[in-house]
């Protein structure tokens, strides 16, 4: 019973490098999202998807791209990493519904040097 | 836009005592849900409890209860008989009905003292 799986758990990038954070869920959830967690700021929404082929921007989308070709996968791409993108990234998924909680992945700690 | 405020950056509580973590929210919508999540030092986000804006009873889940005061726009988490394993960061979050986006507060770091 995997739930939401994020890879990698840790990553160090040099400024300007690109990379993709992977997220997969096996619960057939329609909704998936990416958050970043920074000290003193809680979790902030980067991008989200309400189903395969549909994505939209959240609160802090700049510097990130997403796509959703399948229900299960929702990768987050950093096109040209910047030190300001040093953060912990969480992928989450949920069913649609009023009282459905979001399930989170284990998080990816990204450092950009 | 919605806003969640958690005014206690950190709290220290003696083991076995009850603890209340404060959460106030701001929205002009009438239909919404409120969530509490726990983040232990290992980093994962664990769902604790949910309260809908139309729920007449305060939500309870084991040792967790939610003190929901709609008129005051507060949704405080109460943990009864605290345990060492309750030491963690706690986040309050909100979601409007029909919109799956969660808005989080800045969190409260709870430390249980033996």
Short mmCIF file of C-alpha atoms in Angstrom, two decimals:
data_model
loop_
_atom_site.label_atom_id
_atom_site.label_comp_id
_atom_site.label_asym_id
_atom_site.label_seq_id
_atom_site.Cartn_x
_atom_site.Cartn_y
_atom_site.Cartn_z
CA UNK A 1 0.00 0.00 0.00
CA UNK A 2 2.36 2.71 -1.30
CA UNK A 3 0.11 5.82 -1.16
CA UNK A 4 2.01 8.85 -2.47
CA UNK A 5 5.62 8.19 -3.49
CA UNK A 6 8.09 11.01 -4.05
CA UNK A 7 11.59 10.69 -5.40
CA UNK A 8 14.27 11.63 -4.66
CA UNK A 9 14.25 12.25 -0.90
CA UNK A 10 17.29 14.54 -1.04
CA UNK A 11 18.88 16.48 -3.88
CA UNK A 12 21.61 19.06 -4.25
CA UNK A 13 21.64 21.13 -7.44
CA UNK A 14 23.91 23.81 -8.78
CA UNK A 15 22.38 27.12 -9.80
CA UNK A 16 21.08 26.86 -13.34
CA UNK A 17 20.69 23.09 -13.40
CA UNK A 18 17.33 21.52 -14.17
CA UNK A 19 15.69 18.53 -12.58
CA UNK A 20 12.40 16.74 -12.15
CA UNK A 21 10.85 15.75 -8.86
CA UNK A 22 8.76 12.63 -9.31
CA UNK A 23 5.41 11.99 -7.66
CA UNK A 24 3.20 8.94 -8.07
CA UNK A 25 0.06 7.85 -6.27
CA UNK A 26 -1.74 4.51 -6.41
CA UNK A 27 -5.07 5.55 -4.87
CA UNK A 28 -6.74 6.70 -8.11
CA UNK A 29 -7.06 10.22 -6.73
CA UNK A 30 -8.23 12.84 -9.17
CA UNK A 31 -6.55 15.78 -7.48
CA UNK A 32 -2.78 16.16 -7.13
CA UNK A 33 -0.71 19.10 -6.01
CA UNK A 34 2.78 20.29 -5.18
CA UNK A 35 3.69 22.40 -2.15
CA UNK A 36 6.90 23.89 -0.91
CA UNK A 37 7.64 24.27 2.79
CA UNK A 38 9.92 27.01 4.01
CA UNK A 39 10.72 27.91 7.63
CA UNK A 40 8.11 30.22 9.13
CA UNK A 41 5.92 30.12 6.03
CA UNK A 42 3.98 26.88 6.25
CA UNK A 43 3.21 25.05 3.01
CA UNK A 44 2.53 27.04 -0.13
CA UNK A 45 0.85 25.69 -3.24
CA UNK A 46 3.00 25.62 -6.38
CA UNK A 47 0.86 23.85 -8.98
CA UNK A 48 -2.10 21.53 -8.95
CA UNK A 49 -4.07 19.22 -11.23
CA UNK A 50 -7.72 18.17 -11.15
CA UNK A 51 -7.19 15.30 -13.57
CA UNK A 52 -5.05 13.96 -16.39
CA UNK A 53 -4.29 16.68 -18.91
CA UNK A 54 -5.40 19.52 -16.62
CA UNK A 55 -3.00 21.63 -14.57
CA UNK A 56 -3.10 25.08 -13.04
CA UNK A 57 -0.94 27.46 -11.06
CA UNK A 58 -1.00 27.86 -7.34
CA UNK A 59 0.36 30.60 -5.12
CA UNK A 60 4.07 30.35 -6.04
CA UNK A 61 4.38 28.88 -9.57
CA UNK A 62 7.33 30.84 -10.96
CA UNK A 63 10.30 28.70 -11.92
CA UNK A 64 8.33 25.45 -11.94
CA UNK A 65 6.50 23.45 -14.59
CA UNK A 66 4.15 20.50 -14.24
CA UNK A 67 2.32 18.09 -16.49
CA UNK A 68 -0.13 15.30 -15.85
CA UNK A 69 -0.29 12.70 -18.56
CA UNK A 70 -1.75 9.98 -16.32
CA UNK A 71 -3.90 9.89 -13.20
CA UNK A 72 -1.03 8.38 -11.21
CA UNK A 73 1.90 10.69 -12.00
CA UNK A 74 2.45 14.40 -11.42
CA UNK A 75 6.10 15.42 -11.90
CA UNK A 76 7.43 18.85 -10.94
CA UNK A 77 10.14 20.33 -13.13
CA UNK A 78 12.64 22.99 -12.13
CA UNK A 79 13.82 24.53 -15.36
CA UNK A 80 16.82 26.53 -14.10
CA UNK A 81 17.36 26.08 -10.37
CA UNK A 82 17.94 29.13 -8.19
CA UNK A 83 19.02 29.34 -4.52
CA UNK A 84 15.55 30.71 -3.72
CA UNK A 85 14.17 27.29 -4.66
CA UNK A 86 15.99 25.65 -1.76
CA UNK A 87 13.10 24.14 0.16
CA UNK A 88 11.27 20.98 1.12
CA UNK A 89 8.80 19.90 -1.55
CA UNK A 90 5.68 17.87 -0.90
CA UNK A 91 3.40 16.18 -3.36
CA UNK A 92 -0.17 15.51 -2.23
CA UNK A 93 -3.22 13.78 -3.65
CA UNK A 94 -6.88 13.47 -2.70
CA UNK A 95 -10.31 12.54 -3.94
CA UNK A 96 -12.73 15.33 -4.68
CA UNK A 97 -15.10 15.90 -1.80
CA UNK A 98 -15.78 18.08 1.16
CA UNK A 99 -14.23 15.99 3.90
CA UNK A 100 -11.53 14.13 2.03
CA UNK A 101 -8.10 14.62 3.45
CA UNK A 102 -4.99 15.10 1.34
CA UNK A 103 -2.37 12.36 1.44
CA UNK A 104 1.21 13.59 1.32
CA UNK A 105 4.40 12.08 0.05
CA UNK A 106 7.48 11.88 2.27
CA UNK A 107 8.91 15.12 0.91
CA UNK A 108 12.01 16.05 -1.09
CA UNK A 109 14.65 18.23 0.53
CA UNK A 110 16.21 20.28 -2.25
CA UNK A 111 19.29 22.45 -1.83
CA UNK A 112 20.42 24.77 -4.63
CA UNK A 113 23.99 26.01 -4.28
CA UNK B 1 -8.46 34.84 -0.56
CA UNK B 2 -8.33 32.58 2.43
CA UNK B 3 -5.91 33.05 5.30
CA UNK B 4 -4.96 30.84 8.21
CA UNK B 5 -3.28 32.31 11.29
CA UNK B 6 -1.43 30.28 13.89
CA UNK B 7 -0.10 32.70 16.48
CA UNK B 8 1.93 30.25 18.59
CA UNK B 9 5.27 29.54 16.91
CA UNK B 10 6.26 27.19 19.75
CA UNK B 11 4.76 25.63 22.85
CA UNK B 12 6.17 23.58 25.70
CA UNK B 13 3.75 21.35 27.60
CA UNK B 14 4.25 18.87 30.42
CA UNK B 15 3.54 15.26 29.58
CA UNK B 16 -0.03 14.11 30.38
CA UNK B 17 -1.37 17.66 30.32
CA UNK B 18 -3.94 18.82 27.77
CA UNK B 19 -2.80 21.30 25.14
CA UNK B 20 -4.68 23.69 22.87
CA UNK B 21 -3.17 24.84 19.60
CA UNK B 22 -4.75 27.98 18.23
CA UNK B 23 -5.97 28.49 14.66
CA UNK B 24 -8.01 31.34 13.26
CA UNK B 25 -9.11 31.63 9.67
CA UNK B 26 -10.39 34.29 7.37
CA UNK B 27 -12.77 33.70 4.50
CA UNK B 28 -15.92 35.26 3.14
CA UNK B 29 -17.20 31.86 1.99
CA UNK B 30 -19.74 29.95 4.05
CA UNK B 31 -18.79 26.47 2.83
CA UNK B 32 -15.37 25.22 3.83
CA UNK B 33 -13.46 22.55 5.66
CA UNK B 34 -10.73 22.84 8.27
CA UNK B 35 -7.94 20.32 8.71
CA UNK B 36 -5.14 19.70 11.17
CA UNK B 37 -1.94 17.94 10.16
CA UNK B 38 0.98 16.76 12.29
CA UNK B 39 4.56 16.84 11.04
CA UNK B 40 6.99 14.91 13.25
CA UNK B 41 10.73 15.40 13.01
CA UNK B 42 10.87 12.67 10.36
CA UNK B 43 9.09 15.12 8.04
CA UNK B 44 5.94 13.39 6.84
CA UNK B 45 2.53 15.08 6.99
CA UNK B 46 -0.03 13.13 8.99
CA UNK B 47 -3.74 14.00 8.82
CA UNK B 48 -5.31 14.32 12.27
CA UNK B 49 -8.82 15.73 12.14
CA UNK B 50 -11.40 17.47 9.94
CA UNK B 51 -14.24 19.89 10.64
CA UNK B 52 -16.77 21.04 8.05
CA UNK B 53 -18.31 24.50 8.30
CA UNK B 54 -21.80 23.01 8.50
CA UNK B 55 -20.95 20.38 11.08
CA UNK B 56 -22.91 21.08 14.24
CA UNK B 57 -20.76 18.95 16.50
CA UNK B 58 -17.08 19.51 17.20
CA UNK B 59 -14.98 16.83 15.53
CA UNK B 60 -13.17 14.28 17.68
CA UNK B 61 -10.62 11.59 16.78
CA UNK B 62 -9.25 9.72 19.78
CA UNK B 63 -7.20 12.15 21.86
CA UNK B 64 -7.72 14.92 19.31
CA UNK B 65 -10.68 17.25 19.27
CA UNK B 66 -11.39 20.39 17.35
CA UNK B 67 -12.89 23.34 19.21
CA UNK B 68 -14.81 24.96 16.35
CA UNK B 69 -16.20 28.44 16.97
CA UNK B 70 -17.65 29.56 13.67
CA UNK B 71 -18.64 33.07 14.74
CA UNK B 72 -15.11 33.73 15.95
CA UNK B 73 -13.61 31.93 12.94
CA UNK B 74 -11.45 29.75 15.12
CA UNK B 75 -10.65 26.04 14.89
CA UNK B 76 -8.38 25.17 17.77
CA UNK B 77 -6.91 21.70 18.13
CA UNK B 78 -7.09 20.16 21.58
CA UNK B 79 -4.85 17.24 22.46
CA UNK B 80 -5.81 15.51 25.67
CA UNK B 81 -3.32 13.67 27.91
CA UNK B 82 -0.28 14.65 25.86
CA UNK B 83 2.43 12.09 25.16
CA UNK B 84 6.11 12.43 24.24
CA UNK B 85 5.22 11.26 20.74
CA UNK B 86 3.02 14.33 20.29
CA UNK B 87 6.14 16.49 19.96
CA UNK B 88 5.93 17.75 16.39
CA UNK B 89 4.97 20.66 14.18
CA UNK B 90 1.22 21.10 13.79
CA UNK B 91 -0.43 22.80 10.83
CA UNK B 92 -3.94 24.11 10.50
CA UNK B 93 -5.31 24.21 6.94
CA UNK B 94 -8.45 25.24 5.14
CA UNK B 95 -10.18 24.31 1.90
CA UNK B 96 -13.28 25.77 0.30
CA UNK B 97 -15.94 23.30 -0.80
CA UNK B 98 -15.64 22.66 -4.52
CA UNK B 99 -11.99 23.73 -4.51
CA UNK B 100 -9.35 21.21 -3.54
CA UNK B 101 -6.61 23.74 -2.82
CA UNK B 102 -5.41 23.77 0.77
CA UNK B 103 -4.29 26.96 2.49
CA UNK B 104 -1.94 26.33 5.40
CA UNK B 105 -0.98 28.30 8.47
CA UNK B 106 2.64 28.77 9.48
CA UNK B 107 2.49 26.01 12.07
CA UNK B 108 3.07 25.54 15.80
CA UNK B 109 6.00 23.53 17.10
CA UNK B 110 4.84 21.55 20.13
CA UNK B 111 7.36 20.08 22.54
CA UNK B 112 6.19 17.70 25.25
CA UNK B 113 8.37 17.74 28.36
CA UNK B 114 8.72 14.50 30.37
#
